[in-house]
PDB file of C-alpha atoms in Angstrom:
ATOM      1  CA  GLN A   1      24.890  19.724   3.637  1.00 51.00           C
ATOM      2  CA  GLN A   2      24.981  15.910   3.534  1.00 60.00           C
ATOM      3  CA  GLN A   3      25.286  14.956   7.188  1.00 87.00           C
ATOM      4  CA  VAL A   4      25.006  11.209   6.585  1.00 93.00           C
ATOM      5  CA  LYS A   5      26.933   9.708   3.705  1.00 94.00           C
ATOM      6  CA  GLN A   6      26.010   6.245   2.479  1.00 95.00           C
ATOM      7  CA  SER A   7      27.709   3.833   0.160  1.00 95.00           C
ATOM      8  CA  PRO A   8      27.487   2.027  -2.131  1.00 96.00           C
ATOM      9  CA  GLN A   9      24.616   3.439  -4.154  1.00 94.00           C
ATOM     10  CA  SER A  10      23.800  -0.035  -5.439  1.00 96.00           C
ATOM     11  CA  LEU A  11      24.854  -3.543  -4.550  1.00 97.00           C
ATOM     12  CA  ILE A  12      24.426  -6.960  -6.140  1.00 98.00           C
ATOM     13  CA  VAL A  13      25.007 -10.017  -3.969  1.00 98.00           C
ATOM     14  CA  GLN A  14      24.570 -13.705  -4.616  1.00 97.00           C
ATOM     15  CA  LYS A  15      22.095 -15.639  -2.532  1.00 97.00           C
ATOM     16  CA  GLY A  16      23.743 -16.768   0.682  1.00 97.00           C
ATOM     17  CA  GLY A  17      26.397 -14.048   0.530  1.00 97.00           C
ATOM     18  CA  ILE A  18      27.017 -11.150   2.863  1.00 98.00           C
ATOM     19  CA  SER A  19      25.702  -7.700   2.007  1.00 98.00           C
ATOM     20  CA  ILE A  20      27.550  -4.757   3.561  1.00 98.00           C
ATOM     21  CA  ILE A  21      26.348  -1.148   3.465  1.00 98.00           C
ATOM     22  CA  ASN A  22      28.367   1.635   5.018  1.00 98.00           C
ATOM     23  CA  CYS A  23      27.480   5.057   6.445  1.00 97.00           C
ATOM     24  CA  ALA A  24      29.464   7.911   7.849  1.00 97.00           C
ATOM     25  CA  TYR A  25      28.167  10.886   9.805  1.00 96.00           C
ATOM     26  CA  GLU A  26      29.511  14.311  10.646  1.00 93.00           C
ATOM     27  CA  ASN A  27      27.487  15.592  13.570  1.00 92.00           C
ATOM     28  CA  THR A  28      28.924  14.183  16.845  1.00 91.00           C
ATOM     29  CA  ALA A  29      25.660  15.031  18.574  1.00 90.00           C
ATOM     30  CA  PHE A  30      23.902  12.176  16.777  1.00 91.00           C
ATOM     31  CA  ASP A  31      23.163   9.394  19.251  1.00 89.00           C
ATOM     32  CA  TYR A  32      20.651   7.161  17.535  1.00 90.00           C
ATOM     33  CA  PHE A  33      21.363   5.294  14.318  1.00 93.00           C
ATOM     34  CA  PRO A  34      18.532   3.327  12.706  1.00 93.00           C
ATOM     35  CA  TRP A  35      18.405   1.489   9.409  1.00 96.00           C
ATOM     36  CA  TYR A  36      15.277   1.524   7.322  1.00 96.00           C
ATOM     37  CA  GLN A  37      14.254  -0.942   4.625  1.00 97.00           C
ATOM     38  CA  GLN A  38      12.084   0.077   1.675  1.00 97.00           C
ATOM     39  CA  PHE A  39      10.410  -2.226  -0.811  1.00 97.00           C
ATOM     40  CA  PRO A  40       9.223  -0.894  -4.212  1.00 93.00           C
ATOM     41  CA  GLY A  41       5.988   1.060  -3.907  1.00 92.00           C
ATOM     42  CA  LYS A  42       6.144   1.126  -0.128  1.00 95.00           C
ATOM     43  CA  GLY A  43       7.357   3.515   2.512  1.00 96.00           C
ATOM     44  CA  PRO A  44      10.539   2.867   4.504  1.00 96.00           C
ATOM     45  CA  ALA A  45      10.188   0.709   7.631  1.00 96.00           C
ATOM     46  CA  LEU A  46      12.463   0.435  10.621  1.00 94.00           C
ATOM     47  CA  LEU A  47      14.773  -2.570  10.358  1.00 95.00           C
ATOM     48  CA  ILE A  48      17.252  -2.279  13.206  1.00 94.00           C
ATOM     49  CA  ALA A  49      18.804   0.523  15.265  1.00 92.00           C
ATOM     50  CA  ILE A  50      21.791   1.113  17.512  1.00 92.00           C
ATOM     51  CA  ARG A  51      23.041   3.631  20.054  1.00 90.00           C
ATOM     52  CA  PRO A  52      26.749   4.555  20.325  1.00 88.00           C
ATOM     53  CA  ASP A  53      27.182   2.933  23.744  1.00 89.00           C
ATOM     54  CA  VAL A  54      27.510  -0.444  22.002  1.00 91.00           C
ATOM     55  CA  SER A  55      29.733  -1.435  19.092  1.00 93.00           C
ATOM     56  CA  GLU A  56      27.467  -4.042  17.594  1.00 95.00           C
ATOM     57  CA  LYS A  57      23.814  -5.059  17.580  1.00 95.00           C
ATOM     58  CA  LYS A  58      22.450  -8.218  15.982  1.00 96.00           C
ATOM     59  CA  GLU A  59      18.887  -9.158  15.115  1.00 95.00           C
ATOM     60  CA  GLY A  60      18.624 -12.389  13.187  1.00 96.00           C
ATOM     61  CA  ARG A  61      20.596 -12.095   9.968  1.00 97.00           C
ATOM     62  CA  PHE A  62      21.000  -8.301  10.375  1.00 97.00           C
ATOM     63  CA  THR A  63      23.901  -6.764  12.281  1.00 97.00           C
ATOM     64  CA  ILE A  64      24.858  -3.139  12.837  1.00 96.00           C
ATOM     65  CA  SER A  65      28.545  -2.439  13.508  1.00 96.00           C
ATOM     66  CA  PHE A  66      29.342   0.933  15.012  1.00 95.00           C
ATOM     67  CA  ASN A  67      32.673   2.757  15.204  1.00 94.00           C
ATOM     68  CA  LYS A  68      32.252   5.911  17.282  1.00 93.00           C
ATOM     69  CA  SER A  69      35.773   7.219  16.867  1.00 93.00           C
ATOM     70  CA  ALA A  70      35.583   6.941  13.093  1.00 95.00           C
ATOM     71  CA  LYS A  71      31.970   8.206  13.031  1.00 95.00           C
ATOM     72  CA  GLN A  72      30.995   5.260  10.910  1.00 96.00           C
ATOM     73  CA  PHE A  73      28.403   2.513  11.067  1.00 97.00           C
ATOM     74  CA  SER A  74      27.479  -0.321   8.765  1.00 98.00           C
ATOM     75  CA  LEU A  75      24.735  -2.841   8.100  1.00 98.00           C
ATOM     76  CA  HIS A  76      25.671  -6.445   7.481  1.00 98.00           C
ATOM     77  CA  ILE A  77      23.114  -8.876   6.057  1.00 98.00           C
ATOM     78  CA  MET A  78      24.258 -12.454   6.532  1.00 98.00           C
ATOM     79  CA  ASP A  79      23.036 -15.267   4.292  1.00 98.00           C
ATOM     80  CA  SER A  80      21.401 -12.720   1.940  1.00 98.00           C
ATOM     81  CA  GLN A  81      18.113 -13.846   0.382  1.00 97.00           C
ATOM     82  CA  PRO A  82      16.221 -12.673  -2.695  1.00 97.00           C
ATOM     83  CA  GLY A  83      13.526 -11.343  -0.313  1.00 97.00           C
ATOM     84  CA  ASP A  84      16.137  -8.957   1.081  1.00 98.00           C
ATOM     85  CA  SER A  85      16.225  -7.138  -2.250  1.00 98.00           C
ATOM     86  CA  ALA A  86      15.165  -3.622  -1.322  1.00 98.00           C
ATOM     87  CA  THR A  87      16.521  -0.137  -0.782  1.00 96.00           C
ATOM     88  CA  TYR A  88      18.270   0.394   2.571  1.00 97.00           C
ATOM     89  CA  PHE A  89      18.642   3.714   4.262  1.00 96.00           C
ATOM     90  CA  CYS A  90      20.837   4.546   7.178  1.00 96.00           C
ATOM     91  CA  ALA A  91      19.802   7.472   9.347  1.00 94.00           C
ATOM     92  CA  ALA A  92      20.808   9.425  12.396  1.00 93.00           C
ATOM     93  CA  SER A  93      19.066  11.530  14.984  1.00 89.00           C
ATOM     94  CA  ILE A  94      19.552  13.259  18.360  1.00 86.00           C
ATOM     95  CA  THR A  95      17.621  12.115  21.394  1.00 79.00           C
ATOM     96  CA  GLY A  96      15.283  14.900  22.369  1.00 74.00           C
ATOM     97  CA  GLY A  97      15.557  16.365  18.884  1.00 72.00           C
ATOM     98  CA  GLY A  98      11.941  15.582  18.060  1.00 72.00           C
ATOM     99  CA  ASN A  99      12.457  12.211  16.416  1.00 76.00           C
ATOM    100  CA  LYS A 100      13.913  14.116  13.433  1.00 84.00           C
ATOM    101  CA  LEU A 101      15.878  11.675  11.279  1.00 89.00           C
ATOM    102  CA  THR A 102      18.573  12.615   8.762  1.00 91.00           C
ATOM    103  CA  PHE A 103      18.780   9.928   6.102  1.00 93.00           C
ATOM    104  CA  GLY A 104      21.563   8.695   3.910  1.00 93.00           C
ATOM    105  CA  THR A 105      20.917   8.592   0.134  1.00 92.00           C
ATOM    106  CA  GLY A 106      20.063   4.904   0.125  1.00 94.00           C
ATOM    107  CA  THR A 107      21.490   1.659  -1.250  1.00 96.00           C
ATOM    108  CA  GLN A 108      19.620  -0.479  -3.736  1.00 96.00           C
ATOM    109  CA  LEU A 109      20.349  -4.095  -2.864  1.00 98.00           C
ATOM    110  CA  LYS A 110      19.649  -6.911  -5.274  1.00 98.00           C
ATOM    111  CA  VAL A 111      20.160 -10.457  -4.132  1.00 98.00           C
ATOM    112  CA  GLU A 112      20.497 -12.855  -7.099  1.00 96.00           C
ATOM    113  CA  LEU A 113      19.791 -16.576  -7.121  1.00 92.00           C
TER     114      LEU A 113
ATOM    115  CA  ASP B   1      -4.313   0.194  13.205  1.00 63.00           C
ATOM    116  CA  ALA B   2      -4.522   1.256   9.548  1.00 83.00           C
ATOM    117  CA  GLY B   3      -1.146   2.906   9.525  1.00 94.00           C
ATOM    118  CA  VAL B   4      -0.295   6.245   7.954  1.00 97.00           C
ATOM    119  CA  ILE B   5      -2.664   6.966   5.106  1.00 97.00           C
ATOM    120  CA  GLN B   6      -1.661   9.197   2.215  1.00 98.00           C
ATOM    121  CA  SER B   7      -3.614  10.416  -0.780  1.00 97.00           C
ATOM    122  CA  PRO B   8      -3.487  10.519  -3.708  1.00 97.00           C
ATOM    123  CA  ARG B   9      -1.110   7.656  -4.374  1.00 97.00           C
ATOM    124  CA  HIS B  10      -0.318   9.038  -7.814  1.00 97.00           C
ATOM    125  CA  GLU B  11      -0.763  12.530  -9.202  1.00 97.00           C
ATOM    126  CA  VAL B  12       0.073  13.750 -12.658  1.00 98.00           C
ATOM    127  CA  THR B  13      -0.315  17.469 -13.257  1.00 97.00           C
ATOM    128  CA  GLU B  14       0.894  20.165 -15.550  1.00 97.00           C
ATOM    129  CA  MET B  15       3.426  22.818 -14.655  1.00 97.00           C
ATOM    130  CA  GLY B  16       1.795  25.764 -12.902  1.00 97.00           C
ATOM    131  CA  GLN B  17      -1.051  23.801 -11.356  1.00 97.00           C
ATOM    132  CA  GLU B  18      -1.691  23.561  -7.633  1.00 97.00           C
ATOM    133  CA  VAL B  19      -1.005  20.218  -5.988  1.00 98.00           C
ATOM    134  CA  THR B  20      -2.336  19.147  -2.581  1.00 98.00           C
ATOM    135  CA  LEU B  21      -1.122  16.002  -0.881  1.00 98.00           C
ATOM    136  CA  ARG B  22      -2.903  14.642   2.170  1.00 98.00           C
ATOM    137  CA  CYS B  23      -1.890  12.606   5.173  1.00 98.00           C
ATOM    138  CA  LYS B  24      -3.686  10.910   8.052  1.00 98.00           C
ATOM    139  CA  PRO B  25      -1.206   9.948  10.751  1.00 97.00           C
ATOM    140  CA  ILE B  26      -1.520   6.997  13.142  1.00 95.00           C
ATOM    141  CA  SER B  27      -3.882   7.829  15.992  1.00 94.00           C
ATOM    142  CA  GLY B  28      -2.046   8.852  19.113  1.00 90.00           C
ATOM    143  CA  HIS B  29       1.129   9.882  17.365  1.00 91.00           C
ATOM    144  CA  ASP B  30       2.164  13.427  18.184  1.00 89.00           C
ATOM    145  CA  TYR B  31       4.862  13.919  15.518  1.00 91.00           C
ATOM    146  CA  LEU B  32       4.218  14.217  11.822  1.00 94.00           C
ATOM    147  CA  PHE B  33       6.867  14.481   9.111  1.00 95.00           C
ATOM    148  CA  TRP B  34       6.838  15.235   5.392  1.00 97.00           C
ATOM    149  CA  TYR B  35       9.724  13.763   3.400  1.00 96.00           C
ATOM    150  CA  ARG B  36      10.520  13.941  -0.304  1.00 96.00           C
ATOM    151  CA  GLN B  37      12.305  11.103  -2.080  1.00 95.00           C
ATOM    152  CA  THR B  38      14.259  11.431  -5.322  1.00 92.00           C
ATOM    153  CA  MET B  39      16.930   9.237  -6.871  1.00 86.00           C
ATOM    154  CA  MET B  40      19.466  12.028  -6.694  1.00 85.00           C
ATOM    155  CA  ARG B  41      18.878  13.230  -3.148  1.00 86.00           C
ATOM    156  CA  GLY B  42      17.313  10.283  -1.354  1.00 88.00           C
ATOM    157  CA  LEU B  43      14.969  11.112   1.484  1.00 92.00           C
ATOM    158  CA  GLU B  44      14.856  14.768   2.432  1.00 92.00           C
ATOM    159  CA  LEU B  45      12.947  16.118   5.434  1.00 93.00           C
ATOM    160  CA  LEU B  46      10.723  18.985   4.324  1.00 96.00           C
ATOM    161  CA  ILE B  47       8.886  19.875   7.542  1.00 96.00           C
ATOM    162  CA  TYR B  48       7.732  18.311  10.775  1.00 94.00           C
ATOM    163  CA  PHE B  49       5.037  19.038  13.335  1.00 94.00           C
ATOM    164  CA  ASN B  50       4.730  18.301  16.990  1.00 91.00           C
ATOM    165  CA  ASN B  51       1.219  18.392  18.432  1.00 92.00           C
ATOM    166  CA  ASN B  52       0.005  20.067  15.201  1.00 95.00           C
ATOM    167  CA  VAL B  53       2.541  22.888  15.495  1.00 95.00           C
ATOM    168  CA  PRO B  54       5.261  23.266  12.816  1.00 95.00           C
ATOM    169  CA  ILE B  55       8.628  22.823  14.500  1.00 92.00           C
ATOM    170  CA  ASP B  56      11.160  22.853  11.656  1.00 91.00           C
ATOM    171  CA  ASP B  57      10.356  23.870   8.088  1.00 93.00           C
ATOM    172  CA  SER B  58      13.984  24.532   7.054  1.00 92.00           C
ATOM    173  CA  GLY B  59      13.752  21.780   4.459  1.00 92.00           C
ATOM    174  CA  MET B  60      10.915  23.327   2.572  1.00 94.00           C
ATOM    175  CA  PRO B  61      12.502  24.137  -0.770  1.00 87.00           C
ATOM    176  CA  GLU B  62      10.848  27.482  -1.382  1.00 85.00           C
ATOM    177  CA  ASP B  63       7.751  29.567  -0.908  1.00 91.00           C
ATOM    178  CA  ARG B  64       5.853  27.481  -3.399  1.00 95.00           C
ATOM    179  CA  PHE B  65       5.661  24.770  -0.759  1.00 97.00           C
ATOM    180  CA  SER B  66       3.426  25.014   2.294  1.00 97.00           C
ATOM    181  CA  ALA B  67       2.195  22.542   4.878  1.00 98.00           C
ATOM    182  CA  LYS B  68      -0.582  22.645   7.430  1.00 97.00           C
ATOM    183  CA  MET B  69      -1.802  20.424  10.217  1.00 97.00           C
ATOM    184  CA  PRO B  70      -5.227  21.713  11.287  1.00 97.00           C
ATOM    185  CA  ASN B  71      -5.773  18.842  13.704  1.00 95.00           C
ATOM    186  CA  ALA B  72      -4.145  15.721  15.076  1.00 95.00           C
ATOM    187  CA  SER B  73      -5.541  13.489  12.352  1.00 95.00           C
ATOM    188  CA  PHE B  74      -4.880  15.427   9.162  1.00 96.00           C
ATOM    189  CA  SER B  75      -2.073  17.231   7.352  1.00 98.00           C
ATOM    190  CA  THR B  76      -1.622  18.688   3.897  1.00 98.00           C
ATOM    191  CA  LEU B  77       1.389  19.587   1.763  1.00 98.00           C
ATOM    192  CA  LYS B  78       0.626  22.055  -0.947  1.00 98.00           C
ATOM    193  CA  ILE B  79       2.727  23.064  -3.934  1.00 97.00           C
ATOM    194  CA  GLN B  80       1.586  26.158  -5.833  1.00 97.00           C
ATOM    195  CA  PRO B  81       2.585  26.582  -8.576  1.00 96.00           C
ATOM    196  CA  SER B  82       4.105  23.220  -9.321  1.00 96.00           C
ATOM    197  CA  GLU B  83       7.214  22.776 -11.457  1.00 96.00           C
ATOM    198  CA  PRO B  84       8.694  19.708 -13.236  1.00 97.00           C
ATOM    199  CA  ARG B  85      11.555  19.606 -10.686  1.00 95.00           C
ATOM    200  CA  ASP B  86       9.011  18.930  -7.943  1.00 96.00           C
ATOM    201  CA  SER B  87       8.442  15.477  -9.422  1.00 97.00           C
ATOM    202  CA  ALA B  88       9.182  13.014  -6.622  1.00 97.00           C
ATOM    203  CA  VAL B  89       7.627  10.664  -4.153  1.00 97.00           C
ATOM    204  CA  TYR B  90       6.349  12.492  -1.107  1.00 98.00           C
ATOM    205  CA  PHE B  91       6.124  10.569   2.123  1.00 98.00           C
ATOM    206  CA  CYS B  92       4.287  11.365   5.310  1.00 97.00           C
ATOM    207  CA  ALA B  93       5.434   9.699   8.521  1.00 96.00           C
ATOM    208  CA  SER B  94       4.282   9.821  12.095  1.00 94.00           C
ATOM    209  CA  SER B  95       5.683   8.825  15.448  1.00 90.00           C
ATOM    210  CA  ARG B  96       5.218   9.053  19.191  1.00 84.00           C
ATOM    211  CA  ALA B  97       7.494  11.120  21.343  1.00 72.00           C
ATOM    212  CA  GLY B  98      10.578   9.113  22.157  1.00 61.00           C
ATOM    213  CA  LEU B  99      11.277   7.828  25.605  1.00 53.00           C
ATOM    214  CA  ALA B 100      14.402   8.942  27.385  1.00 48.00           C
ATOM    215  CA  GLU B 101      16.326   5.897  26.256  1.00 47.00           C
ATOM    216  CA  ASN B 102      14.747   5.614  22.770  1.00 54.00           C
ATOM    217  CA  THR B 103      14.002   7.748  19.826  1.00 63.00           C
ATOM    218  CA  GLY B 104      10.531   7.146  18.431  1.00 65.00           C
ATOM    219  CA  GLU B 105      10.254   4.965  15.416  1.00 85.00           C
ATOM    220  CA  LEU B 106       8.924   6.673  12.293  1.00 90.00           C
ATOM    221  CA  PHE B 107       5.990   4.968  10.587  1.00 93.00           C
ATOM    222  CA  PHE B 108       5.797   5.937   6.906  1.00 96.00           C
ATOM    223  CA  GLY B 109       2.822   5.947   4.596  1.00 97.00           C
ATOM    224  CA  GLU B 110       3.103   4.432   1.130  1.00 96.00           C
ATOM    225  CA  GLY B 111       3.833   7.786  -0.459  1.00 97.00           C
ATOM    226  CA  SER B 112       2.362  10.051  -3.101  1.00 98.00           C
ATOM    227  CA  ARG B 113       4.125   9.860  -6.457  1.00 97.00           C
ATOM    228  CA  LEU B 114       3.945  13.287  -8.095  1.00 98.00           C
ATOM    229  CA  THR B 115       4.728  13.901 -11.754  1.00 98.00           C
ATOM    230  CA  VAL B 116       4.679  17.436 -13.000  1.00 97.00           C
ATOM    231  CA  LEU B 117       4.725  17.695 -16.809  1.00 96.00           C
TER     232      LEU B 117
END
């Protein structure tokens, strides 16, 4: 059962543009929503995370938007740079659930010059 | 800190052979996770341990897969016998127990790329 659905599978954005990746979840018990960034040959690394008590969280060029009623959240990368080219995973977990993360299937982002 | 250390980084084996993947978590972390990554299915949780005890192994695909954590600084994932469909990148990750207001961040190793011919 795919509890976290992610789209698109791949994305090409021009340098300076906005990259948007969307995720939807099913389990209403989820209360922690991180995004992980993975470069080729490396393991995923935490990028930014949000809890459902806020609708938006911004860290530099990266913003998470959260819609609790729709059970959806998205990652926005402003002023996308070639160095942002990577695979991005959304994830969800339950506080007290042993740090167990359920990941989306990933989005391969390529930022072109 | 050296981070999560996995070995081998690459493994090529023939169908039917035994494969053992190894992981050294970050010192002081009390959770350890094994994930499998494929293009089709993304990152799948196979099993995780808390204080060396397996907590949830519902993601282990079948009896050919087994995992152990004999102490706080070492874990293994074994596949016996291996099959071509086991070809994937296997990640180990570790974390500290989350605080009440946070969930612990997972720190991933660089993965073990397994190819079963």
